[in-house]
Short mmCIF file of C-alpha atoms and ligand atoms in Angstrom, two decimals:
data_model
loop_
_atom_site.label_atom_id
_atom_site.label_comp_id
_atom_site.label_asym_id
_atom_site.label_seq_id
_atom_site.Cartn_x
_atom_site.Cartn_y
_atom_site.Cartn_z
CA UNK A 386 114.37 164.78 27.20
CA UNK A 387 117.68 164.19 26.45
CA UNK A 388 118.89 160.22 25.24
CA UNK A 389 120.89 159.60 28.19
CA UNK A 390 117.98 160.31 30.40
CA UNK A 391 115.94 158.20 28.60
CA UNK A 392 118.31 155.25 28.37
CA UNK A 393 118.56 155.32 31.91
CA UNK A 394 114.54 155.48 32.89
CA UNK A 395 114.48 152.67 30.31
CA UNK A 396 117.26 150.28 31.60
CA UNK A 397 115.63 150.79 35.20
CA UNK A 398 112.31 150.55 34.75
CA UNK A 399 112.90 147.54 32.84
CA UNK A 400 115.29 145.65 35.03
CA UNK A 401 113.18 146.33 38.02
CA UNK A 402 109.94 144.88 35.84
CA UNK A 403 111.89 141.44 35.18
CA UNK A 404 113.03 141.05 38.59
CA UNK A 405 109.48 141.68 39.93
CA UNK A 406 108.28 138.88 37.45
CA UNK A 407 107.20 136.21 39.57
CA UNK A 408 106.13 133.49 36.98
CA UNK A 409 106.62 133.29 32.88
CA UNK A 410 103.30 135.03 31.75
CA UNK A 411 104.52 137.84 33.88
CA UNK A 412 107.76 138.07 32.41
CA UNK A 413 106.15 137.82 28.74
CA UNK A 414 104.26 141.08 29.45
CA UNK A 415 107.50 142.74 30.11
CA UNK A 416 108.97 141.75 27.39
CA UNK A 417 106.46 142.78 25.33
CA UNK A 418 106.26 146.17 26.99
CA UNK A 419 110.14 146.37 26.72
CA UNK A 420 111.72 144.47 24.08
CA UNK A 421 108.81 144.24 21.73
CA UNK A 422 109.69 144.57 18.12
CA UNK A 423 106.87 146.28 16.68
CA UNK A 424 105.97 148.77 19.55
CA UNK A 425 106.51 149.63 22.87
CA UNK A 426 109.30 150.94 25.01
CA UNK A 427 112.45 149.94 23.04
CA UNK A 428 110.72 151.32 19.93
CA UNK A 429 110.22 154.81 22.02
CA UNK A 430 113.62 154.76 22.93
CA UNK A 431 114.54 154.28 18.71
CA UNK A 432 112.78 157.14 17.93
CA UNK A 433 115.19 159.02 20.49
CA UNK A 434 117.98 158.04 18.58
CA UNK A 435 116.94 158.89 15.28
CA UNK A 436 116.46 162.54 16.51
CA UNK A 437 120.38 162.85 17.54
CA UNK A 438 122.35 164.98 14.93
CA UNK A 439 124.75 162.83 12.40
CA UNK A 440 127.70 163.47 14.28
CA UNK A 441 126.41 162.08 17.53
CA UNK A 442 124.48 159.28 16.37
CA UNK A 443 127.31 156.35 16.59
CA UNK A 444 128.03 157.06 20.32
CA UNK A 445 124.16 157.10 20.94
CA UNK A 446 123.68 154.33 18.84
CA UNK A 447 126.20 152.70 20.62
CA UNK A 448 124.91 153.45 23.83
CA UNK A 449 121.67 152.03 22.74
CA UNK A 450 122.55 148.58 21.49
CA UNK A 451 124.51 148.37 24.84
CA UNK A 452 121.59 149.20 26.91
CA UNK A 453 119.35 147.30 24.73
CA UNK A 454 121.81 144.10 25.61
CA UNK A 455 122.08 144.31 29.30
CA UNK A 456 117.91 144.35 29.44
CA UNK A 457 118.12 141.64 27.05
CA UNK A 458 120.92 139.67 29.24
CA UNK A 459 118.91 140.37 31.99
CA UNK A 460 115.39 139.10 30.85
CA UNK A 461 116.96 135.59 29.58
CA UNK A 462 118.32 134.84 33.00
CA UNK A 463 115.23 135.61 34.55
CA UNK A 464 113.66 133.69 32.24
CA UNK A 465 115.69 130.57 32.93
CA UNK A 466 114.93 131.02 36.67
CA UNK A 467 110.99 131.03 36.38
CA UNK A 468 111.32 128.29 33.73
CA UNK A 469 113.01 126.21 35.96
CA UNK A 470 110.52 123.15 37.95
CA UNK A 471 109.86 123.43 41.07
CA UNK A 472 111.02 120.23 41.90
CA UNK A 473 111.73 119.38 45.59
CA UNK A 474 115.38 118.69 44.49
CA UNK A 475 115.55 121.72 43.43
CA UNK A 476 114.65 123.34 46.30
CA UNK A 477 117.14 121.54 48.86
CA UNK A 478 120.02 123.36 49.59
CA UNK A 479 122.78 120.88 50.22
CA UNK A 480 124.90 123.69 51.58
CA UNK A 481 122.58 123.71 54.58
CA UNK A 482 123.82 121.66 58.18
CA UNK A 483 123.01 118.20 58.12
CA UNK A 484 120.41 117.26 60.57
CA UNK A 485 118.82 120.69 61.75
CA UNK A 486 116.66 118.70 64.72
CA UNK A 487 118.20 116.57 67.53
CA UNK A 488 116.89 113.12 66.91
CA UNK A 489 114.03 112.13 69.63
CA UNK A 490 114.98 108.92 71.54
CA UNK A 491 112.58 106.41 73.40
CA UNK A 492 110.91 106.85 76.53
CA UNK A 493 112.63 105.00 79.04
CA UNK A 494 110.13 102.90 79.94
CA UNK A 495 109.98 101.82 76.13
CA UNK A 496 112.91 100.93 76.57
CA UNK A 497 112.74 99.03 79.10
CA UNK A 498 109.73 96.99 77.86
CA UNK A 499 111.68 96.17 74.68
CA UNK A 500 114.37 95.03 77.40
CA UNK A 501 112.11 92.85 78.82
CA UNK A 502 110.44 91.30 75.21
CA UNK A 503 113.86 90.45 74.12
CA UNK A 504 114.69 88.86 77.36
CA UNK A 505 111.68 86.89 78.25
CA UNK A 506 112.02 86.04 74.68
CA UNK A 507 114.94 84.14 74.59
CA UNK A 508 112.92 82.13 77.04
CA UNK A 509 110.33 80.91 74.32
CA UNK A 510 107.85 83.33 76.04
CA UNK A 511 105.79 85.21 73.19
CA UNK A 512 103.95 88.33 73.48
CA UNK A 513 100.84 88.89 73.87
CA UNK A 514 98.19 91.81 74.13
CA UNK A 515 94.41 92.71 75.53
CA UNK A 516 92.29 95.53 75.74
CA UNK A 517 92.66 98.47 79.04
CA UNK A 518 88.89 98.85 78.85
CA UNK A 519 87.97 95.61 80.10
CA UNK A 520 84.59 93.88 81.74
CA UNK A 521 84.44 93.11 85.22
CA UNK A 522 84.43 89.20 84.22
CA UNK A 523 88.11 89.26 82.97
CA UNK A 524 89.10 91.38 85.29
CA UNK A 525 87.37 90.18 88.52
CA UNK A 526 85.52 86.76 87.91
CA UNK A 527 87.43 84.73 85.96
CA UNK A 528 90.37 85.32 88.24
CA UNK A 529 88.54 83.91 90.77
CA UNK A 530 88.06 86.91 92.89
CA UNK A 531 84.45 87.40 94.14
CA UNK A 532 82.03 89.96 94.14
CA UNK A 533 82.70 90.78 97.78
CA UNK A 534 86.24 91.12 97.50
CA UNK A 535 87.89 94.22 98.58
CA UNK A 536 89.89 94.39 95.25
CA UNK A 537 86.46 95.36 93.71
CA UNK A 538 85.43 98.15 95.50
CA UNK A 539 84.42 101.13 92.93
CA UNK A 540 86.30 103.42 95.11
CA UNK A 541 89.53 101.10 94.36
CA UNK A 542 88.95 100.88 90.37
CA UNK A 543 88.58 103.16 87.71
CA UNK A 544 85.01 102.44 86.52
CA UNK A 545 83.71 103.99 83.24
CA UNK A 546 80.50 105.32 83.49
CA UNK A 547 77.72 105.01 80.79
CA UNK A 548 77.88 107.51 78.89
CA UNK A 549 81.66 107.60 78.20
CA UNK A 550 81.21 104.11 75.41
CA UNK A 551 78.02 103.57 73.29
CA UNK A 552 77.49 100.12 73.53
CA UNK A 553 78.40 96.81 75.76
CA UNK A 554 75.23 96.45 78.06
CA UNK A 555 75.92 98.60 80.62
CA UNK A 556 74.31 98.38 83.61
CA UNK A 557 74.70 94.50 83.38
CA UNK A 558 78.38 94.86 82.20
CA UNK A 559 79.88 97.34 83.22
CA UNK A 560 83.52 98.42 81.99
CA UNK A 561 86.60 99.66 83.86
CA UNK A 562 90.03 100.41 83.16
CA UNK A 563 92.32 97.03 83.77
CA UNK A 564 93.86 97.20 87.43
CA UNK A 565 96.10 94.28 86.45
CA UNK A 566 97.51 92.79 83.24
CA UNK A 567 96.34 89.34 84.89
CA UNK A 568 93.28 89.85 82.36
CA UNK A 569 95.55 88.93 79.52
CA UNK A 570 95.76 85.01 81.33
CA UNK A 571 92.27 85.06 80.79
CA UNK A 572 91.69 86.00 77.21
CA UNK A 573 95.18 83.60 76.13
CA UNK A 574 93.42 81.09 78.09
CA UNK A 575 90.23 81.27 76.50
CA UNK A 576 92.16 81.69 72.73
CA UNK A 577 94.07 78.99 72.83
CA UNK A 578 95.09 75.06 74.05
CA UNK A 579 98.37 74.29 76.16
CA UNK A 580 101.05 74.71 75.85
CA UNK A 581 100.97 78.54 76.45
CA UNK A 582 103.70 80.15 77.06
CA UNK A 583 103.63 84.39 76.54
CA UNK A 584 103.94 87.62 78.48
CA UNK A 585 102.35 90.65 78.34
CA UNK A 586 103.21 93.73 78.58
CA UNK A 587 101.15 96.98 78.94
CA UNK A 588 99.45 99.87 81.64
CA UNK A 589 97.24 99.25 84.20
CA UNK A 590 95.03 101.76 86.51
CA UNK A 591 94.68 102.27 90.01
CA UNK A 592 93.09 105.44 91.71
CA UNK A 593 96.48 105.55 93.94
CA UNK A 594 97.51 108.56 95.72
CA UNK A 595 99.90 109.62 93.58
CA UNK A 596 103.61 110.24 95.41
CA UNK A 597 107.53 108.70 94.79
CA UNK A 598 106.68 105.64 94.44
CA UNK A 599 102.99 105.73 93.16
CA UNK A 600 100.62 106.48 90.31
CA UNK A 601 97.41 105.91 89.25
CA UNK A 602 98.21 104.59 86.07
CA UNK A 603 101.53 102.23 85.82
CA UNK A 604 103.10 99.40 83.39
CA UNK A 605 103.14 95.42 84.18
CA UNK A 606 105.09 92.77 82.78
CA UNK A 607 102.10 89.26 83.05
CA UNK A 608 103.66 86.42 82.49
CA UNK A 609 102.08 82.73 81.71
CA UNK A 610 103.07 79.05 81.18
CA UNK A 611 100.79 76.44 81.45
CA UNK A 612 101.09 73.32 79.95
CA UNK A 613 101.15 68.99 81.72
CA UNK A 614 103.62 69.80 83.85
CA UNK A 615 104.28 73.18 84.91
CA UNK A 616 106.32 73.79 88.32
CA UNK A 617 106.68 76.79 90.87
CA UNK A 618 110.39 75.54 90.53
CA UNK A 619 110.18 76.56 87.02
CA UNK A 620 108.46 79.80 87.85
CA UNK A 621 111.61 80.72 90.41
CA UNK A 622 114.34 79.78 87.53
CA UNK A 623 112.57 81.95 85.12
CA UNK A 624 112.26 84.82 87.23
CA UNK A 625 115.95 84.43 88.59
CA UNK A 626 117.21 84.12 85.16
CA UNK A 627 115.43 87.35 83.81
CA UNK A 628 116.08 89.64 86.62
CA UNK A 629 120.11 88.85 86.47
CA UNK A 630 119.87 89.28 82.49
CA UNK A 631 118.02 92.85 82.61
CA UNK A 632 120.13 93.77 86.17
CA UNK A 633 123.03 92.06 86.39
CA UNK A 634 124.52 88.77 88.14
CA UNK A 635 124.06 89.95 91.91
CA UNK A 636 120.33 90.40 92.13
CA UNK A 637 118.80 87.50 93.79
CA UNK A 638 115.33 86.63 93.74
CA UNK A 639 113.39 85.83 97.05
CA UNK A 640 109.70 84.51 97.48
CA UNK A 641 107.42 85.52 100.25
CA UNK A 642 103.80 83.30 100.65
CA UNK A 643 101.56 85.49 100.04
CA UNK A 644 97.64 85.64 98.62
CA UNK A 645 96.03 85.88 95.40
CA UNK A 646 92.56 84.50 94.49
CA UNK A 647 94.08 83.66 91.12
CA UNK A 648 97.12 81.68 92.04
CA UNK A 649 97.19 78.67 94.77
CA UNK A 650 100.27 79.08 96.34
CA UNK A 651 100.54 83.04 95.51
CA UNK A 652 104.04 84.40 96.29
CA UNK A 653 105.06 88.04 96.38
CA UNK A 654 108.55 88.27 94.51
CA UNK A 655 111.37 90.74 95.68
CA UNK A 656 114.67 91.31 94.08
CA UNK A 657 117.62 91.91 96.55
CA UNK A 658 121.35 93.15 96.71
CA UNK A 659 122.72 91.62 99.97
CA UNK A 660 120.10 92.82 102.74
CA UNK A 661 118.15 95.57 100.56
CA UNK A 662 115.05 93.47 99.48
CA UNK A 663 112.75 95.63 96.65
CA UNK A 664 109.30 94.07 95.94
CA UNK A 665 108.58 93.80 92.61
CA UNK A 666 105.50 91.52 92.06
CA UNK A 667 103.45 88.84 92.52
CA UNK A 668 103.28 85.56 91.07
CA UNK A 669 102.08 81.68 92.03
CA UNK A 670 101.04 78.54 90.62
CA UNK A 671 97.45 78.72 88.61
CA UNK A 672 94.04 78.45 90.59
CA UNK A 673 92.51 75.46 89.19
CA UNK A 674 89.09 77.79 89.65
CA UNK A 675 90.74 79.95 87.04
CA UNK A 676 91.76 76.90 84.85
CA UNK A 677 88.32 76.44 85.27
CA UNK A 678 86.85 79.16 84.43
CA UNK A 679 88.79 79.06 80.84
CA UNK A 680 87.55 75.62 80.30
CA UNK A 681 90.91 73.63 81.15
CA UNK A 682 91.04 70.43 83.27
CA UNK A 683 92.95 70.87 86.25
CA UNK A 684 93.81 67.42 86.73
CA UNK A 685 95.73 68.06 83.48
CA UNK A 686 97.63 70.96 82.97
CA UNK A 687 98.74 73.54 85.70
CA UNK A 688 100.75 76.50 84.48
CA UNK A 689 102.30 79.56 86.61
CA UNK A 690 101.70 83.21 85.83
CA UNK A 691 103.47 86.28 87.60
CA UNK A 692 103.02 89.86 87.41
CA UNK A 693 106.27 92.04 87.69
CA UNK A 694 106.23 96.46 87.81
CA UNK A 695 107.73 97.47 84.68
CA UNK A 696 109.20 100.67 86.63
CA UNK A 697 110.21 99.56 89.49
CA UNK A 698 112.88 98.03 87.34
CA UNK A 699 113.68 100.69 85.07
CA UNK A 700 113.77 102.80 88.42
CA UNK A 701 116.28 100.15 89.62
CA UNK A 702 118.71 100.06 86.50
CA UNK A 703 118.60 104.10 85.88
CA UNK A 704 118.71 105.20 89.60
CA UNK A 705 115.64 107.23 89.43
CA UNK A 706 114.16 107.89 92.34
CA UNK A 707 110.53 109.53 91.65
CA UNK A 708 108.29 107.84 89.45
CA UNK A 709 106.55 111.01 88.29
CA UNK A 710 109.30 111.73 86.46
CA UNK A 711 107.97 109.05 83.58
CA UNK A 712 105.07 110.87 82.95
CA UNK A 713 105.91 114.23 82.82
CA UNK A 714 107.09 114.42 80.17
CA UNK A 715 110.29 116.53 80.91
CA UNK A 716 113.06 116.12 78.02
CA UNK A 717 115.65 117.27 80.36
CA UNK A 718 115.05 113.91 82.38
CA UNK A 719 113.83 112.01 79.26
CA UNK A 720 117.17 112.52 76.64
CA UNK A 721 119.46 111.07 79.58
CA UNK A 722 118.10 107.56 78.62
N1 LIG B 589 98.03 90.81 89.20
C1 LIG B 589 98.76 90.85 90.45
C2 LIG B 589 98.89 92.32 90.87
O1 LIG B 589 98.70 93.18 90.05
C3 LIG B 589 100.14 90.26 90.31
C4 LIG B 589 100.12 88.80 90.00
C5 LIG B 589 100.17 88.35 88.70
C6 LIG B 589 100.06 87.86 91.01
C7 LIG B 589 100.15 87.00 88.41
C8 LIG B 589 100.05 86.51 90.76
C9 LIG B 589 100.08 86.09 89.45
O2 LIG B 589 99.16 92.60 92.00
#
């Protein structure tokens, strides 16, 4: 074999070894294998050019120190790169685009509850929370509404059967999902003295057929004052005032008498634009069975509490016409908010 064959095989073999060295005991071995001192490759490759004749032997000697340089070149940047730690600065590429994702937004109902905190809360009103799984005494009993009442029909409610939770005493308790964030009055009530003075905001269930306008599971806005002298003048004022702040100065605020076992009067509340009326809740001045119930005198305090669809608003604000639309899930709809 001549010497420049040899050179060659050599240079190749040995520049394709370092670049296939994936860590720094990898790259020792070929250095040892090529550009060990004592033996190996660059020691076969000596031998090579100690058989060239005298007149040849300072262009092949040549030739060899320059091949013997570029392996050598080669192996300390190599070594340099497996050296280096694998630090996660190290691995960012600043020349890459900034932000690779489009930032997610919130739901629009989100927003709209934040809406509603930061309004409300400018009133004093704080905010409050209670459980969706909830026993048929804070949802039913305590609100004064009997065990013959229509609003308590299984059929109406989503009950939760046995098996679905481990303990709470079922059959003699049994749980359902809340149909109405009026169970919050109850377990403020029973927390804590008047004053009280807090909303809450949160889903509620109701096996509705589900179309436009309804669904089975939807949010609430509860609201509660009570304290020596609470009025259903205050009640209107407060719902006038937060309706114009989250819709603007021309919605007006209109009570119709109405029933609830909880409330004595019980209103239903619409919001209107000239002669287009939109109901939006309900709302009256405290039973005193409830203030009862709680363990308040109600020859003492009397309070108001109202209930108010948390879509029905954002539906209002955002022009959107179909309810569904919230729960679908559908960023095309959802990134317009
Ligand atoms: N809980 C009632 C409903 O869901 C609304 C309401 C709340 C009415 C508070 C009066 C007082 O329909």
């Amino acid at each position: 074999m001549d010497h420049i064959t040899a050179f060659q095989e050599y240079e190749q073999s040995a520049l394709e070894a370092i670049v296939a060295a994936a860590d720094a005991a990898a790259l020792e071995n070929v250095r040892i294998e090529f550009l060990g001192k004592k033996k190996g490759r660059l020691k076969d490759l000596q031998a090579v050019v100690g058989k060239v004749s005298a007149e040849e032997r300072p262009v092949v000697g040549k030739a060899f120190n320059e091949v013997k340089m570029r392996v050598s070149t080669a192996f300390d940047a190599r070594k340099k790169e497996v050296e280096r730690p694998k630090t996660a600065l190290s691995s960012l590429d600043i020349t890459l685009p900034g932000t690779p994702v489009k930032l997610g937004k919130r739901h629009p109902l989100t927003q709209t509850m934040e809406d509603f905190k930061d309004i409300i809360g400018r009133f004093g009103f704080t905010v409050a929370d209670g459980p969706e799984i909830e026993d048929e005494y804070h949802n039913f009993n305590a609100l004064n509404i009997p065990d013959d009442h229509p609003a308590r029909d299984p059929l109406d409610n989503f009950y939760l059967s046995a098996a679905s939770y481990a303990t709470g005493g079922l059959p003699d308790n049994p749980r359902l999902l809340r149909s109405q964030t009026s169970t919050v009055q109850i377990r403020m009530m029973e927390k804590e003295k008047p004053p009280i003075r807090i909303v809450s905001l949160g889903r509620v269930y109701r096996p509705d057929t589900i179309d436009a306008t309804h669904s089975c599971m939807f949010h609430q806005m509860e609201g509660l004052m009570v304290g020596d002298d609470v009025t259903m003048a205050q009640l209107k004022t407060v719902l006038q005032l937060f309706a114009t702040t989250y819709l603007g100065q021309d919605v007006q605020i209109r009570f119709r008498p109405s029933f609830f076992p909880f409330t004595e009067p019980s209103v239903e509340v619409d919001m209107g634009w000239g002669d287009d009326w939109l109901e939006i809740g309900g709302a009256g001045m405290i039973d005193p069975n409830v203030l009862k119930a709680v363990g308040y005198n109600p020859d003492e305090v009397s309070g108001f509490a109202f209930g108010l669809g948390i879509e029905r608003f954002c539906m209002r604000r955002h022009q959107i016409t179909d309810i569904r639309r919230f729960y679908e899930n559908d960023v095309r709809f959802l990134s317009q908010f």
